[in-house]
Coordinates of C-alpha atoms and ligand atoms in Angstrom, one line a residue:
Y12 CA -16.3 65.6 -22.4
R13 CA -12.9 64.2 -23.3
A14 CA -12.2 63.6 -19.6
L15 CA -15.5 61.8 -19.4
V16 CA -14.7 59.6 -22.4
L17 CA -11.3 58.7 -20.9
L18 CA -12.8 58.0 -17.5
V19 CA -15.3 55.5 -19.0
I20 CA -12.7 53.7 -21.1
S21 CA -10.2 53.4 -18.3
C22 CA -12.7 51.4 -16.1
P23 CA -10.9 48.0 -15.7
C24 CA -14.1 45.9 -15.6
A25 CA -13.1 43.6 -18.5
L26 CA -9.8 42.8 -16.9
V27 CA -11.2 42.4 -13.4
I28 CA -14.0 40.1 -14.5
S29 CA -12.5 38.0 -17.2
V30 CA -9.3 36.8 -15.5
P31 CA -10.9 35.1 -12.5
L32 CA -13.8 34.0 -14.6
G33 CA -11.4 32.2 -17.0
Y34 CA -10.0 30.3 -14.0
F35 CA -13.4 29.4 -12.7
G36 CA -14.2 28.2 -16.2
G37 CA -11.1 26.0 -16.2
I38 CA -12.0 24.6 -12.8
G39 CA -15.5 23.9 -14.1
A40 CA -14.2 22.2 -17.2
A41 CA -11.9 20.0 -15.1
S42 CA -14.8 19.0 -12.8
R43 CA -16.8 18.0 -15.8
K44 CA -14.0 15.6 -16.6
G45 CA -14.1 14.3 -13.0
I46 CA -11.1 16.2 -11.8
L47 CA -11.3 18.4 -8.7
V48 CA -8.8 21.3 -9.0
K49 CA -8.2 23.2 -5.8
G50 CA -7.5 26.6 -7.3
G51 CA -6.6 28.8 -10.3
N52 CA -2.9 28.7 -9.3
V53 CA -2.9 24.9 -9.9
L54 CA -4.1 25.5 -13.5
D55 CA -1.3 28.0 -13.9
A56 CA 1.3 25.7 -12.5
L57 CA 0.5 23.0 -15.1
R58 CA 2.1 25.0 -17.8
D59 CA 5.6 24.3 -16.5
I60 CA 5.2 20.6 -16.2
K61 CA 8.0 18.6 -18.0
T62 CA 8.0 15.4 -16.1
V63 CA 5.0 13.4 -15.0
A64 CA 5.6 10.6 -12.5
F65 CA 3.1 7.9 -11.6
D66 CA 2.9 5.7 -8.6
K67 CA 2.5 2.1 -9.7
T68 CA 0.3 0.3 -7.3
G69 CA -3.3 1.7 -7.2
T70 CA -2.5 4.3 -9.8
L71 CA -1.3 2.6 -13.0
T72 CA -2.6 -0.7 -11.7
R73 CA -6.0 -1.3 -10.2
G74 CA -4.5 -1.8 -6.7
V75 CA -6.8 -4.7 -6.1
F76 CA -4.6 -7.7 -5.4
E77 CA -5.4 -11.4 -5.5
V78 CA -3.2 -14.1 -3.9
S79 CA -2.0 -16.1 -6.9
R80 CA 0.5 -18.5 -5.4
I81 CA 1.9 -19.5 -2.1
L82 CA 5.5 -20.9 -2.1
P83 CA 6.3 -22.3 1.4
R84 CA 9.8 -23.2 2.6
E85 CA 10.5 -26.9 2.6
G86 CA 8.7 -28.6 5.5
V87 CA 6.2 -25.8 5.9
E88 CA 2.6 -26.0 4.7
E89 CA 1.0 -23.4 2.5
K90 CA -1.8 -22.9 5.1
E91 CA 0.7 -22.0 7.7
V92 CA 2.3 -19.3 5.6
L93 CA -1.1 -17.8 4.7
H94 CA -2.2 -18.1 8.4
A95 CA 0.8 -16.2 9.7
A96 CA 0.6 -13.6 7.0
A97 CA -3.1 -13.0 7.7
L98 CA -2.4 -12.5 11.4
A99 CA 0.2 -9.9 10.6
E100 CA -1.9 -8.1 8.0
S101 CA -5.1 -8.2 10.0
R102 CA -4.8 -4.6 11.1
S103 CA -3.5 -3.1 7.8
N104 CA -5.6 -1.5 5.1
H105 CA -2.9 -1.8 2.4
P106 CA -4.5 -3.5 -0.7
I107 CA -1.9 -6.3 -0.3
A108 CA -3.1 -6.9 3.2
R109 CA -6.8 -7.1 2.1
S110 CA -6.0 -9.7 -0.6
I111 CA -4.3 -11.9 2.0
L112 CA -7.2 -11.6 4.4
Q113 CA -9.6 -12.4 1.6
A114 CA -7.7 -15.5 0.8
A115 CA -7.2 -16.6 4.4
G116 CA -10.6 -15.8 5.7
M117 CA -11.8 -12.7 7.6
Q118 CA -11.8 -14.5 11.0
Y119 CA -8.2 -13.3 11.5
I120 CA -9.3 -9.8 12.2
L121 CA -10.8 -11.1 15.5
E122 CA -7.4 -12.5 16.7
K123 CA -5.6 -10.7 19.4
V124 CA -2.5 -9.4 17.7
E125 CA -0.2 -6.4 18.1
T126 CA 1.0 -5.0 14.8
H127 CA 3.4 -2.3 13.6
E128 CA 3.2 -1.4 10.0
V129 CA 6.2 0.1 8.3
S130 CA 5.0 2.2 5.4
G131 CA 6.3 0.9 2.1
K132 CA 7.9 -2.2 3.7
G133 CA 5.5 -4.4 5.5
V134 CA 4.2 -5.3 8.9
A135 CA 5.8 -6.7 12.1
A136 CA 3.3 -8.4 14.4
R137 CA 3.3 -10.0 17.8
H138 CA 0.8 -12.9 18.4
K139 CA 0.7 -15.8 20.8
S140 CA 1.9 -18.1 18.0
G141 CA 5.1 -16.0 17.6
D142 CA 6.6 -12.8 16.2
I143 CA 5.6 -12.5 12.6
L144 CA 7.0 -10.4 9.8
A145 CA 5.3 -10.0 6.4
G146 CA 6.6 -7.6 3.8
S147 CA 9.2 -6.9 1.2
A148 CA 12.6 -8.7 0.8
A149 CA 14.3 -5.6 2.1
F150 CA 12.1 -5.6 5.2
L151 CA 13.0 -9.1 6.1
K152 CA 16.7 -8.6 5.3
E153 CA 16.6 -5.7 7.8
H154 CA 15.6 -8.2 10.4
G155 CA 18.4 -10.5 9.4
I156 CA 16.3 -13.0 7.4
A157 CA 17.6 -14.2 4.1
V158 CA 14.9 -14.7 1.4
P159 CA 14.9 -16.4 -2.0
E160 CA 14.0 -14.5 -5.2
P161 CA 11.1 -16.3 -7.0
D162 CA 11.3 -16.2 -10.8
A163 CA 7.5 -15.6 -11.1
P164 CA 6.3 -12.1 -11.9
G165 CA 4.2 -10.1 -9.5
T166 CA 4.4 -8.6 -6.0
V167 CA 5.9 -10.8 -3.3
V168 CA 5.0 -10.8 0.4
Y169 CA 7.7 -12.7 2.4
V170 CA 6.6 -14.2 5.7
A171 CA 8.8 -15.1 8.6
R172 CA 8.0 -16.2 12.2
N173 CA 10.3 -16.0 15.2
G174 CA 13.2 -15.1 13.0
A175 CA 12.8 -18.0 10.6
Y176 CA 11.7 -17.7 7.0
L177 CA 8.4 -19.5 6.4
G178 CA 7.6 -18.8 2.7
L179 CA 6.3 -16.3 0.3
I180 CA 3.0 -15.3 -1.1
L181 CA 2.7 -14.0 -4.7
V182 CA 0.0 -11.5 -5.1
S183 CA -1.0 -10.1 -8.5
D184 CA -2.5 -6.9 -9.6
I185 CA -3.8 -5.9 -13.0
L186 CA -3.2 -2.8 -15.1
R187 CA -5.9 -0.3 -15.4
P188 CA -7.2 -0.4 -18.9
E189 CA -6.6 3.4 -19.4
S190 CA -3.0 3.4 -18.3
A191 CA -1.3 2.7 -21.7
Q192 CA -3.3 5.5 -23.3
A193 CA -2.5 7.8 -20.5
V194 CA 1.2 7.4 -21.0
R195 CA 0.8 7.8 -24.8
D196 CA -1.3 10.9 -24.5
L197 CA 1.3 12.6 -22.3
H198 CA 4.1 11.8 -24.8
D199 CA 1.9 13.1 -27.6
M200 CA 1.3 16.4 -25.9
G201 CA 5.0 16.9 -25.5
I202 CA 5.7 15.9 -21.9
A203 CA 9.5 15.2 -21.9
K204 CA 9.4 12.3 -19.5
V205 CA 6.9 9.9 -18.1
A206 CA 8.2 8.0 -15.1
M207 CA 7.0 5.4 -12.7
L208 CA 7.9 5.3 -9.0
T209 CA 7.1 2.3 -6.9
G210 CA 7.9 0.6 -3.7
D211 CA 7.5 -2.8 -5.3
R212 CA 10.5 -5.0 -6.2
R213 CA 12.2 -4.4 -9.5
S214 CA 10.8 -7.4 -11.4
G215 CA 7.3 -6.5 -10.1
A216 CA 7.7 -3.1 -11.7
A217 CA 9.4 -4.1 -14.9
W218 CA 6.5 -5.8 -16.6
V219 CA 4.3 -2.8 -15.9
A220 CA 6.9 -0.4 -17.3
E221 CA 7.3 -2.5 -20.4
A222 CA 3.6 -2.8 -21.0
L223 CA 3.0 1.0 -20.7
K224 CA 6.3 2.2 -22.3
V225 CA 7.2 4.7 -19.6
D226 CA 10.5 6.4 -20.0
E227 CA 11.9 5.7 -16.6
V228 CA 11.3 3.3 -13.7
R229 CA 12.5 3.6 -10.1
A230 CA 11.7 0.6 -8.0
E231 CA 12.1 -0.5 -4.3
L232 CA 11.5 3.1 -3.1
L233 CA 10.4 4.0 0.3
P234 CA 8.0 6.9 0.6
E235 CA 10.9 9.3 1.3
D236 CA 12.9 7.9 -1.6
K237 CA 10.0 8.8 -3.9
V238 CA 10.5 12.4 -3.0
A239 CA 14.2 12.2 -3.8
A240 CA 13.5 10.4 -7.1
L241 CA 11.0 13.1 -8.1
E242 CA 13.6 15.8 -7.2
S243 CA 16.2 14.1 -9.4
F244 CA 13.9 14.6 -12.4
G245 CA 14.2 18.4 -12.3
P246 CA 13.1 21.5 -10.5
K247 CA 10.0 21.0 -8.4
E248 CA 7.8 23.4 -10.6
Q249 CA 8.4 21.1 -13.6
T250 CA 7.2 17.9 -12.0
M251 CA 3.8 16.4 -11.6
F252 CA 3.1 13.3 -9.5
V253 CA 0.0 11.2 -9.7
G254 CA -0.6 8.7 -6.9
D255 CA -3.2 6.9 -4.8
G256 CA -1.7 8.3 -1.6
I257 CA -1.0 4.9 0.0
N258 CA 2.6 5.4 1.0
D259 CA 3.1 8.4 -1.2
A260 CA 1.5 11.4 0.6
P261 CA 5.0 13.0 1.0
V262 CA 5.7 13.0 -2.7
L263 CA 2.2 14.4 -3.5
A264 CA 3.1 17.3 -1.3
G265 CA 6.6 17.6 -2.7
A266 CA 5.6 17.7 -6.4
G267 CA 5.0 20.9 -8.4
V268 CA 1.5 19.6 -9.0
G269 CA 0.4 16.6 -6.8
V270 CA -2.6 14.7 -8.1
A271 CA -4.4 12.1 -6.0
M272 CA -6.7 9.3 -6.9
G273 CA -10.0 10.2 -5.2
G274 CA -11.8 6.9 -5.2
L275 CA -9.0 4.6 -4.0
G276 CA -6.9 7.3 -2.4
A277 CA -6.3 7.8 1.2
Q278 CA -8.0 10.7 3.0
A279 CA -4.7 12.5 3.8
A280 CA -3.7 12.3 0.1
V281 CA -6.9 13.9 -1.0
E282 CA -6.3 16.7 1.4
I283 CA -2.7 17.3 0.5
A284 CA -3.0 17.1 -3.3
D285 CA -3.5 20.0 -5.7
A286 CA -6.0 18.1 -7.7
V287 CA -8.0 15.0 -7.2
I288 CA -9.1 12.5 -9.9
L289 CA -12.5 11.3 -8.9
D290 CA -12.8 8.3 -11.2
D291 CA -9.3 7.1 -10.5
S292 CA -8.3 7.1 -14.2
P293 CA -4.7 7.9 -14.9
A294 CA -5.7 9.3 -18.3
R295 CA -7.1 12.3 -16.5
A296 CA -3.5 13.5 -16.0
A297 CA -3.3 14.5 -19.7
D298 CA -6.8 16.0 -19.6
L299 CA -5.7 18.2 -16.7
I300 CA -2.6 19.5 -18.5
R301 CA -4.7 20.2 -21.5
I302 CA -7.3 22.1 -19.5
G303 CA -4.5 24.1 -17.8
A304 CA -3.0 25.1 -21.1
R305 CA -6.3 26.1 -22.6
T306 CA -7.4 28.1 -19.6
R307 CA -4.1 30.0 -19.6
A308 CA -4.4 30.7 -23.3
I309 CA -7.9 32.1 -22.9
V310 CA -7.0 34.2 -19.9
W311 CA -4.1 35.8 -21.9
Q312 CA -6.4 36.4 -24.9
N313 CA -8.7 38.3 -22.6
I314 CA -5.9 40.4 -21.1
V315 CA -4.4 41.3 -24.4
M316 CA -7.8 42.0 -26.0
S317 CA -9.2 44.2 -23.2
I318 CA -6.0 46.2 -22.7
G319 CA -5.5 46.4 -26.5
I320 CA -9.0 47.6 -27.4
K321 CA -9.0 50.1 -24.5
A322 CA -5.6 51.5 -25.5
V323 CA -6.7 52.0 -29.1
V324 CA -10.0 53.7 -28.1
M325 CA -8.2 55.8 -25.6
I326 CA -5.9 57.2 -28.2
L327 CA -8.8 57.8 -30.5
G328 CA -10.5 59.6 -27.6
I329 CA -7.5 61.8 -26.9
V330 CA -7.3 62.9 -30.5
G331 CA -11.1 63.4 -30.5
L332 CA -12.0 60.6 -32.9
A333 CA -13.9 58.5 -30.3
G334 CA -16.9 59.8 -28.4
L335 CA -18.9 58.4 -25.5
W336 CA -20.4 55.5 -27.5
E337 CA -17.0 54.2 -28.4
A338 CA -16.0 54.6 -24.8
V339 CA -19.0 52.6 -23.6
F340 CA -18.1 49.8 -26.1
A341 CA -14.5 49.9 -24.8
D342 CA -15.9 49.4 -21.3
V343 CA -19.0 47.3 -21.3
G344 CA -18.6 45.8 -24.8
V345 CA -15.1 44.6 -24.1
A346 CA -16.2 43.3 -20.7
L347 CA -19.0 41.2 -22.4
L348 CA -16.6 39.9 -25.0
A349 CA -14.2 38.9 -22.3
V350 CA -16.9 37.2 -20.3
L351 CA -18.0 35.3 -23.4
N352 CA -14.5 34.3 -24.2
A353 CA -13.9 33.2 -20.6
A354 CA -17.0 31.1 -20.8
R355 CA -15.3 29.0 -23.5
T356 CA -12.9 27.6 -20.9
A357 CA -15.9 26.0 -19.1
R358 CA -16.9 24.2 -22.2
G359 CA -13.6 22.3 -22.1
Ligands
ADP413 P1 3.7 1.4 -4.6 O1 4.8 2.3 -4.4 O2 3.8 0.6 -5.8 O3 2.4 2.1 -4.5 P2 3.7 0.6 -1.8 O4 4.6 1.7 -1.4 O5 2.3 0.6 -1.3 O6 3.8 0.3 -3.4 O7 4.4 -0.8 -1.2 C1 5.7 -1.1 -1.6 C2 6.0 -2.5 -1.2 O8 6.1 -2.6 0.2 C3 5.0 -3.5 -1.6 O9 5.3 -4.0 -2.9 C4 5.3 -4.6 -0.6 O10 6.4 -5.4 -1.0 C5 5.6 -3.8 0.6 N1 4.5 -3.6 1.6 C6 4.0 -2.4 1.9 N2 3.0 -2.6 2.8 C7 2.8 -3.9 3.0 C8 1.9 -4.7 3.8 N3 1.0 -4.2 4.5 N4 2.1 -6.0 3.7 C9 3.1 -6.6 2.9 N5 3.9 -5.9 2.2 C10 3.8 -4.6 2.2
MG414 MG1 0.6 3.2 -4.1

C-alpha cells in the first residue's frame, strides 16, 4: 500500500505539464500584445538583459522620410541635384531613396541605370548622364569628394556626379510617438542602459537622443560597427537590440535578444530575430521584458510548488500519515494547480 502511495505521488505530471505550459502562456501573452516570440528560450534570455539598444531610423523614428530642402552647389540648379539623386536611388528600397523618388517623380525608375548600393553608406550609379554618387559624407569622402557640413538638422544625402560635388538634399524623419515612453519604461523597470545606434551623421542623431533621453548614442556606424558597438556594452547575453532590419540584420543576429520591427522590417530581419514586433512600436520592448520576467516567475512558482508539495506528502506517506487520497492530490491536484497557475501567464 505504501509503495502504491509513493508511486502515485512520484508521478511527475505537474512538473512535466506546467513548465512548457508556462512558456506557451508567455508566448501567448506576448502575441496578444503584438509581439511574436520565437520560443521559450527567448523568454528565458530576457531575464539577463541589462542594455537595450535601439536602431534610430525606422525604429525610434517612423522611417518615412520627406525631402525638406535641397542645397545645390553654386552654379547648379536644385532640379539637377534632385534629378541625379533620383537616378541613383531608383533601384534602392531604403526609406531615404523612396523619399527622393517621391519628390522627384517616379518616372526615374524607368531610366536605364546601373546601381551599386553600399549598405549604410549610399548608392553609386552609372547612367548615360554620368557616374553618380548619393549617400553619406563618409561615402563621398571615400571617393575623394569633399562635402560641406550644413547647419540644418536632419539626415543629409550628398550628391556628386563624375567626381564633382553637386549639392545636398536634406531629408527629415519624425519620431514615433511611443519612443519617449519606451525609453522611460525601460529605465523605470531597471534596465541599466538604453542606447541608440545609427548609421546617420552625428547631428542627425543628436536631436533624437536628446528628445528621447537615451543614455548613449553611437552615430555614423556601418552595419558591422553596430555589432562592435553592441559588444562594447557588455556580454552578449546582457544585450537586447531592437531594429527595423534595414542595414542592421547582423546586429540583430549578434544580440542576446534581437527584436525586429515586423511591419517596416526587412524579410531577412524578421527571420533572423528572436522576436518580432508586429505593430512596429518601440514600447513593446519593455512589454517583452516584463512578460519574460513574469513567465519565469510563474514557471519557478510551479516548479517549487509541485516538488514541494510532493516532497511533503511523500514524507507523510513514508511515515504512514498520508494515504491514497493524499497521494492522488499530490499528483492530479498539484498538476491542476500548476496548470491553473501557468494559465495566468497567458493573461499577461
Ligand atoms: P540607421 O542606422 O539610422 O537605421 P541606415 O544604416 O539605414 O540608418 O543608414 C545610415 C546612413 O547611410 C543614412 O543616414 C544615409 O546617410 C546613408 N545611406 C544609406 N543608404 C542610403 C541610400 N540608399 N541613399 C542615400 N544615403 C544612404
Ligand atoms: Mg534602420
